[in-house]
Amino acid sequence: MEMLQPISGFWPTTLAMVTKVVAVFSVTMLVVAYTTLAERKISAWIQDRSGPNRVGPWGLLQPIADGLKNFLKEETMPGTANRFWFVMGPMLSLAPALVTIAVVPFAAPLPTPWGVVDMIVADIPIGILYILALSSLGVYGIVISGWSSNNKFAFLGGLRASAQMVSYEVALGLSLVAVLMMAGNVTLTEIVWKQQTLGLWYALPLSLAFILFLVSAFAETNRLPFDMPEAESELVTGYHTEYSSMKFSMFFIAEYGHMVTASALMATLFFGGWDIPIWQGDNAFWYQGMLIAGFDAAGAPIMATPTWWKTLLTLGMFAAKTLFFLFFYIWVRWTLPRFRYDQVMSLGWKVMLPTALAYVMVVAATILVLDHLGVPYGLLFGLVLTVVSGICTLAFLFFLDRDRTIAGASVHARPDRPVRMPVTEVRGEATGVAGD
């Protein structure tokens, strides 16, 4: 029983905390660095190219070369820029991207001679609220950078970033309401435990919430097809037009850092986090000071049996889920074209927001009916919600939009008008130029 108590004592607790902070920060920065290489390699694979292959074996040292290049490049600053905020902008953009990962659990608890160590940097009781608050602060760095550059293109990019964040933050928050109603808690460790108890990952009973969260996450991270703040075909390079050297690089570190956090969140909220599917041996949760794996038929707690190899297995599962979503980010970027700005706003306000509101009411009504009927929180509960959410998802994907809101630039065909207007021969009488 000594092993099933939380770690205690000043020095063991401090050592565990410092180790987790250093490990999580180092791994996050390493993943960010090599996600840039993965982006270039995957884009090369999609476009039938070789990609980076000169620096180190298979190009594995390319991120190090890129970092050295950015450190050694010349720093430039516009003469009319606001110097203080021009320097602070990249920092304000980078900081939220690196601290939001602190509340995400990444493995099952690890037993040590001094007690059980939770594999999370800060298991605070406001986990999701903390992430929503800090992730929203990242746009301040972008807006300040665009404004302080005293450049019209950069300023337009900053304005686009703020408008896009406001438009999609609402839908993202509403998509999380369904998760909170299912879990009954905002702590991410509790959400992982509730998915283990349900027997289904929330991606099935809350499928539409997952789709809404996924689309909003793309918009929040300013990734294609939502990279309107950069939009090099319209705004040169947007908010970071005037930046160079490491200040320029910090914006991309922040972008990839937000991608890592969003991928870890999608894995945790909708795919069980570090939970290994089907196998029940990794279930572990703190209940009244005891680490339990669940409850028996009489409602008595079943003690968990944490081991170091379970921690490693669950860490590998969490890493695999997170890396999959990082790959999905890159895949979408090199597959879909950029939206027009009006399409981005229409999707956020005309589609995402009303759909999220309606879906929250449907999920709330379904949970209320199941509770009234006395259906316990378990597999049957999840299957009923899966059917209801499946119907809502099909309606959303195949009946709601259908090219009415996110439409192309071409003129729509009408019954009284041909698909392609006939070409009319024009003669330039005034200029003396005649058509063929």
XYZ file of C-alpha atoms in Angstrom:
436
model
C 0.000 0.000 0.000
C 2.981 2.295 0.470
C 3.499 2.325 -3.272
C -0.124 3.377 -3.920
C 0.193 6.668 -2.059
C 1.073 9.940 -3.810
C 4.698 10.965 -3.627
C 5.454 12.913 -0.441
C 8.362 14.725 1.178
C 9.908 18.022 0.118
C 12.956 16.737 -1.742
C 11.273 13.806 -3.569
C 8.373 16.042 -4.603
C 10.681 18.846 -5.737
C 12.903 16.435 -7.671
C 9.886 14.873 -9.377
C 8.463 18.267 -10.312
C 11.744 19.647 -11.671
C 12.340 16.440 -13.646
C 8.878 16.608 -15.221
C 9.200 20.291 -16.102
C 12.616 19.844 -17.724
C 11.574 16.663 -19.535
C 8.288 18.046 -20.880
C 9.845 21.348 -21.992
C 12.811 19.600 -23.643
C 10.674 17.023 -25.420
C 8.219 19.701 -26.581
C 11.012 21.807 -28.066
C 12.545 18.720 -29.675
C 9.193 17.737 -31.187
C 8.676 21.300 -32.424
C 12.108 21.305 -34.076
C 11.614 17.985 -35.801
C 8.039 18.763 -36.784
C 9.552 21.378 -39.108
C 11.628 18.595 -40.673
C 8.586 16.324 -40.811
C 6.650 19.093 -42.564
C 9.298 19.338 -45.271
C 9.692 15.570 -45.606
C 5.946 14.889 -45.786
C 5.387 17.731 -48.252
C 8.189 16.297 -50.391
C 6.561 12.857 -50.233
C 3.179 14.308 -51.230
C 4.761 16.237 -54.119
C 7.037 13.354 -55.187
C 10.271 15.084 -54.148
C 13.201 14.064 -51.957
C 13.033 16.790 -49.325
C 15.967 17.751 -47.043
C 18.655 15.078 -47.309
C 22.010 16.903 -47.171
C 22.587 17.722 -43.497
C 23.245 14.530 -41.577
C 21.921 11.051 -42.405
C 18.549 11.345 -44.173
C 18.591 15.062 -43.379
C 18.035 14.490 -39.633
C 20.327 17.368 -38.655
C 18.439 19.907 -40.775
C 16.599 21.488 -37.767
C 19.973 22.145 -36.099
C 21.275 23.807 -39.265
C 18.105 25.910 -39.493
C 18.498 27.016 -35.873
C 22.130 28.021 -36.386
C 21.211 29.889 -39.554
C 18.519 31.900 -37.752
C 20.876 32.703 -34.873
C 23.542 33.994 -37.251
C 21.307 35.975 -39.604
C 21.278 39.749 -39.452
C 18.705 41.375 -37.168
C 16.635 44.076 -38.847
C 14.208 46.543 -37.333
C 12.143 49.102 -39.277
C 13.105 52.676 -38.461
C 9.471 53.618 -37.781
C 8.640 50.541 -35.655
C 7.706 50.702 -31.976
C 10.900 49.142 -30.680
C 9.642 47.811 -27.342
C 6.548 46.056 -28.664
C 8.356 44.957 -31.819
C 10.703 42.940 -29.590
C 7.967 41.796 -27.191
C 5.625 40.525 -29.929
C 7.443 37.237 -30.692
C 7.869 36.559 -26.968
C 4.162 37.087 -26.277
C 3.367 34.712 -29.119
C 5.813 32.020 -27.986
C 5.160 31.909 -24.218
C 1.520 30.655 -24.286
C 2.476 27.935 -26.767
C 5.027 26.452 -24.348
C 3.102 26.598 -21.047
C -0.281 25.196 -22.100
C 1.110 21.657 -22.387
C 1.692 21.647 -18.610
C -1.850 20.489 -17.736
C -1.994 17.589 -20.224
C -1.434 14.087 -18.706
C 0.927 12.098 -20.891
C 1.210 8.654 -19.232
C -0.120 6.447 -16.454
C 1.186 7.151 -12.912
C 4.748 5.980 -12.254
C 5.524 4.077 -9.037
C 8.728 5.070 -7.204
C 10.202 4.151 -3.794
C 8.878 7.489 -2.463
C 5.344 7.120 -3.810
C 3.383 7.303 -7.040
C 4.256 10.166 -9.412
C 1.514 11.523 -11.676
C 2.708 11.938 -15.257
C 1.533 15.513 -15.603
C 3.379 18.727 -14.841
C 0.483 20.537 -13.121
C -2.708 18.646 -12.314
C -4.727 21.770 -11.577
C -8.541 21.558 -11.156
C -9.183 24.042 -13.995
C -7.273 22.240 -16.740
C -9.435 23.047 -19.783
C -10.145 26.599 -18.591
C -6.396 27.150 -18.167
C -5.754 25.980 -21.735
C -8.533 28.127 -23.204
C -7.292 31.201 -21.331
C -3.626 30.856 -22.288
C -4.124 29.683 -25.855
C -6.196 32.800 -26.509
C -3.309 34.988 -25.361
C -1.146 33.869 -28.262
C -3.044 36.135 -30.647
C -1.913 39.169 -28.642
C 1.657 38.568 -29.780
C 0.535 38.406 -33.400
C -1.588 41.555 -33.192
C 1.113 43.504 -31.340
C 3.756 42.371 -33.830
C 1.633 43.483 -36.775
C 0.837 46.852 -35.189
C 4.347 47.620 -33.911
C 5.902 46.934 -37.335
C 4.211 50.066 -38.719
C 3.570 48.123 -41.906
C 0.144 47.990 -43.536
C 0.443 44.369 -44.621
C 1.647 43.303 -41.173
C -1.159 45.264 -39.500
C -3.781 43.636 -41.733
C -2.361 40.240 -40.815
C -2.677 41.062 -37.116
C -6.276 42.210 -37.574
C -7.102 39.012 -39.438
C -5.586 36.930 -36.643
C -7.695 38.654 -33.984
C -10.910 38.343 -36.016
C -10.221 34.691 -36.749
C -9.465 33.910 -33.110
C -12.714 35.522 -31.925
C -14.729 33.748 -34.621
C -13.477 30.246 -33.859
C -12.779 30.486 -30.121
C -16.540 30.521 -29.526
C -17.141 27.346 -31.535
C -14.121 25.683 -29.906
C -15.416 26.497 -26.423
C -18.902 25.234 -27.245
C -17.486 21.989 -28.615
C -15.800 21.469 -25.245
C -19.084 21.997 -23.385
C -20.255 18.602 -24.646
C -17.073 17.010 -23.270
C -17.567 18.716 -19.909
C -21.171 17.520 -19.703
C -20.037 13.953 -20.328
C -17.111 14.041 -17.908
C -18.615 16.333 -15.276
C -15.199 17.859 -14.663
C -12.722 20.234 -16.317
C -9.613 18.368 -15.147
C -7.936 16.489 -17.989
C -6.916 13.550 -15.773
C -10.588 13.097 -14.849
C -11.609 13.247 -18.513
C -9.158 10.440 -19.318
C -10.552 8.393 -16.423
C -14.162 8.976 -17.533
C -13.352 7.656 -20.999
C -11.814 4.557 -19.438
C -14.959 4.093 -17.326
C -17.280 4.612 -20.296
C -15.517 1.971 -22.366
C -15.526 4.311 -25.396
C -13.359 7.229 -26.362
C -15.345 10.458 -26.664
C -14.607 10.638 -30.409
C -17.545 8.215 -30.879
C -20.281 9.484 -28.519
C -19.249 13.095 -29.210
C -18.245 12.775 -32.853
C -19.615 16.129 -33.979
C -17.921 17.892 -31.062
C -14.640 16.339 -32.210
C -15.127 17.621 -35.778
C -15.968 21.112 -34.533
C -12.947 21.085 -32.211
C -10.699 19.845 -35.025
C -11.755 22.591 -37.439
C -11.486 25.244 -34.711
C -8.025 23.972 -33.774
C -6.855 24.477 -37.363
C -8.199 28.034 -37.269
C -6.679 28.738 -33.832
C -3.224 27.641 -34.961
C -3.466 29.645 -38.228
C -2.730 26.587 -40.324
C -3.912 26.025 -43.876
C -6.627 26.348 -44.985
C -6.973 29.027 -42.252
C -3.630 30.838 -42.587
C -5.271 34.190 -43.348
C -2.960 36.182 -40.996
C -0.014 35.245 -43.257
C -1.598 34.752 -46.695
C 1.572 35.420 -48.672
C -0.395 35.821 -51.917
C -2.202 38.825 -50.397
C -0.139 40.233 -47.483
C 3.502 39.468 -48.419
C 3.941 37.332 -45.271
C 1.414 39.023 -43.023
C 2.128 39.943 -39.422
C 5.802 38.867 -39.493
C 6.705 40.673 -42.733
C 9.242 42.955 -41.021
C 10.848 40.278 -38.824
C 14.091 38.425 -39.428
C 16.560 36.141 -37.671
C 15.422 34.503 -34.406
C 12.458 36.845 -33.965
C 11.120 35.493 -37.241
C 11.874 31.947 -36.117
C 10.043 32.425 -32.807
C 6.727 32.827 -34.622
C 7.168 29.431 -36.243
C 8.238 27.861 -32.953
C 5.026 29.270 -31.473
C 2.948 27.934 -34.374
C 4.366 24.433 -34.100
C 4.124 24.615 -30.308
C 0.405 25.361 -30.631
C 0.132 22.450 -33.052
C 1.712 20.097 -30.501
C -0.605 21.343 -27.748
C -3.707 21.097 -29.953
C -2.722 17.578 -31.058
C -2.176 16.504 -27.442
C -5.544 18.015 -26.512
C -7.387 16.174 -29.280
C -5.732 12.939 -28.188
C -6.692 13.583 -24.546
C -10.228 14.934 -24.930
C -11.518 12.617 -27.643
C -9.161 9.627 -27.894
C -8.569 8.654 -24.283
C -5.228 10.388 -23.789
C -2.696 7.801 -22.689
C -5.359 5.072 -22.465
C -4.585 1.891 -24.403
C -7.716 0.631 -26.203
C -9.441 -2.607 -25.159
C -6.861 -3.381 -22.419
C -8.072 -2.533 -18.894
C -4.749 -3.080 -17.163
C -3.672 0.542 -17.577
C -6.707 2.053 -15.833
C -5.602 4.219 -12.900
C -7.188 7.161 -11.112
C -6.927 8.818 -7.718
C -10.065 8.286 -5.622
C -10.164 9.492 -2.026
C -6.390 9.268 -1.740
C -6.220 5.776 -3.287
C -5.031 4.846 -6.773
C -7.818 2.671 -8.143
C -8.517 0.913 -11.430
C -12.314 0.990 -11.108
C -15.178 -0.334 -9.040
C -16.587 -3.835 -8.643
C -20.269 -4.793 -8.919
C -20.866 -3.811 -5.293
C -19.323 -0.382 -5.811
C -16.115 -1.108 -3.868
C -12.920 0.346 -5.352
C -10.484 -1.987 -7.129
C -6.883 -1.059 -6.424
C -4.676 -0.237 -9.397
C -1.321 -1.922 -9.947
C 1.014 0.683 -11.476
C 4.334 -0.450 -12.911
C 7.115 1.272 -14.837
C 6.415 -0.687 -18.013
C 2.741 0.361 -17.960
C 3.921 3.957 -17.740
C 6.169 3.434 -20.775
C 3.409 1.714 -22.760
C 0.899 4.459 -22.050
C 3.512 7.120 -22.843
C 4.083 5.448 -26.207
C 0.333 5.331 -26.877
C -0.078 9.028 -26.038
C 2.895 9.907 -28.267
C 1.443 7.866 -31.148
C -1.927 9.641 -30.930
C -0.294 13.068 -30.734
C 2.050 12.353 -33.650
C -0.896 11.184 -35.741
C -2.634 14.536 -35.337
C 0.606 16.366 -36.113
C 0.808 14.332 -39.311
C -2.827 15.230 -40.027
C -2.010 18.937 -39.623
C 0.784 18.624 -42.179
C -1.253 16.443 -44.534
C -4.108 18.964 -44.652
C -1.716 21.872 -45.247
C -0.286 20.261 -48.369
C -3.649 19.037 -49.649
C -6.190 21.860 -49.328
C -6.000 25.382 -50.774
C -6.452 28.487 -48.665
C -9.955 29.807 -47.992
C -10.951 33.314 -48.964
C -11.392 35.626 -46.004
C -15.170 35.835 -46.429
C -15.325 32.039 -46.484
C -13.420 31.832 -43.201
C -15.799 34.268 -41.518
C -18.882 32.572 -42.999
C -17.752 29.169 -41.784
C -17.110 30.472 -38.281
C -20.279 32.478 -37.747
C -22.849 30.890 -40.089
C -21.916 27.231 -39.702
C -19.684 26.468 -36.713
C -21.413 28.638 -34.103
C -25.068 27.635 -34.728
C -24.082 23.993 -35.205
C -22.160 23.953 -31.926
C -25.080 25.573 -30.072
C -27.599 23.111 -31.495
C -25.331 20.150 -30.794
C -24.817 21.178 -27.161
C -28.603 21.221 -26.691
C -28.984 17.802 -28.358
C -26.267 16.241 -26.178
C -27.681 17.837 -23.028
C -31.182 16.572 -23.825
C -29.876 13.056 -24.551
C -27.904 12.912 -21.297
C -30.944 14.202 -19.368
C -33.196 11.532 -20.891
C -30.660 8.752 -20.175
C -30.294 9.923 -16.576
C -34.086 10.059 -16.192
C -34.371 6.508 -17.517
C -31.732 5.345 -15.038
C -29.157 4.269 -17.629
C -25.816 4.051 -15.798
C -22.702 5.756 -17.117
C -21.146 2.936 -19.100
C -21.034 1.235 -22.474
C -24.810 1.413 -23.139
C -24.785 5.095 -22.200
C -21.980 5.708 -24.677
C -23.569 3.661 -27.469
C -26.832 5.612 -27.287
C -24.913 8.880 -27.493
C -22.864 7.455 -30.370
C -26.041 6.866 -32.392
C -27.399 10.326 -31.630
C -24.073 12.019 -32.407
C -23.685 9.936 -35.556
C -27.001 11.244 -36.878
C -25.993 14.817 -36.046
C -22.606 14.345 -37.710
C -24.126 12.961 -40.909
C -26.583 15.852 -41.024
C -23.745 18.326 -40.550
C -21.462 16.778 -43.162
C -23.957 15.999 -45.914
C -27.008 18.231 -45.538
C -26.161 21.470 -43.749
C -23.710 23.241 -46.046
C -23.486 21.528 -49.430
C -21.635 24.411 -51.144
C -24.058 27.092 -49.938
C -21.857 28.738 -47.307
C -18.312 27.775 -48.343
C -18.759 28.238 -52.066
C -16.213 28.677 -54.794
C -15.590 31.857 -56.739
C -17.456 30.669 -59.855
C -21.002 31.745 -60.686
C -23.621 29.180 -59.703
C -25.679 27.627 -62.485
C -29.383 28.525 -62.536
C -32.235 26.844 -64.418
C -32.781 29.984 -66.522
C -29.083 30.452 -67.252
C -26.574 28.145 -68.947
C -23.685 26.759 -66.934
C -21.181 28.762 -69.017
C -22.211 32.076 -70.499
C -21.665 32.337 -74.268
C -18.667 34.372 -75.407
C -19.827 37.554 -77.098
C -17.683 39.029 -79.839
C -16.726 42.608 -79.001
C -15.487 45.157 -81.524
C -13.467 48.106 -80.295
C -15.052 50.853 -82.384
C -13.790 53.703 -80.242
C -10.190 52.596 -80.360
C -10.256 51.243 -83.864
C -9.367 47.712 -82.722
C -11.616 44.998 -84.119
C -12.138 41.488 -82.831
C -11.347 38.453 -84.927
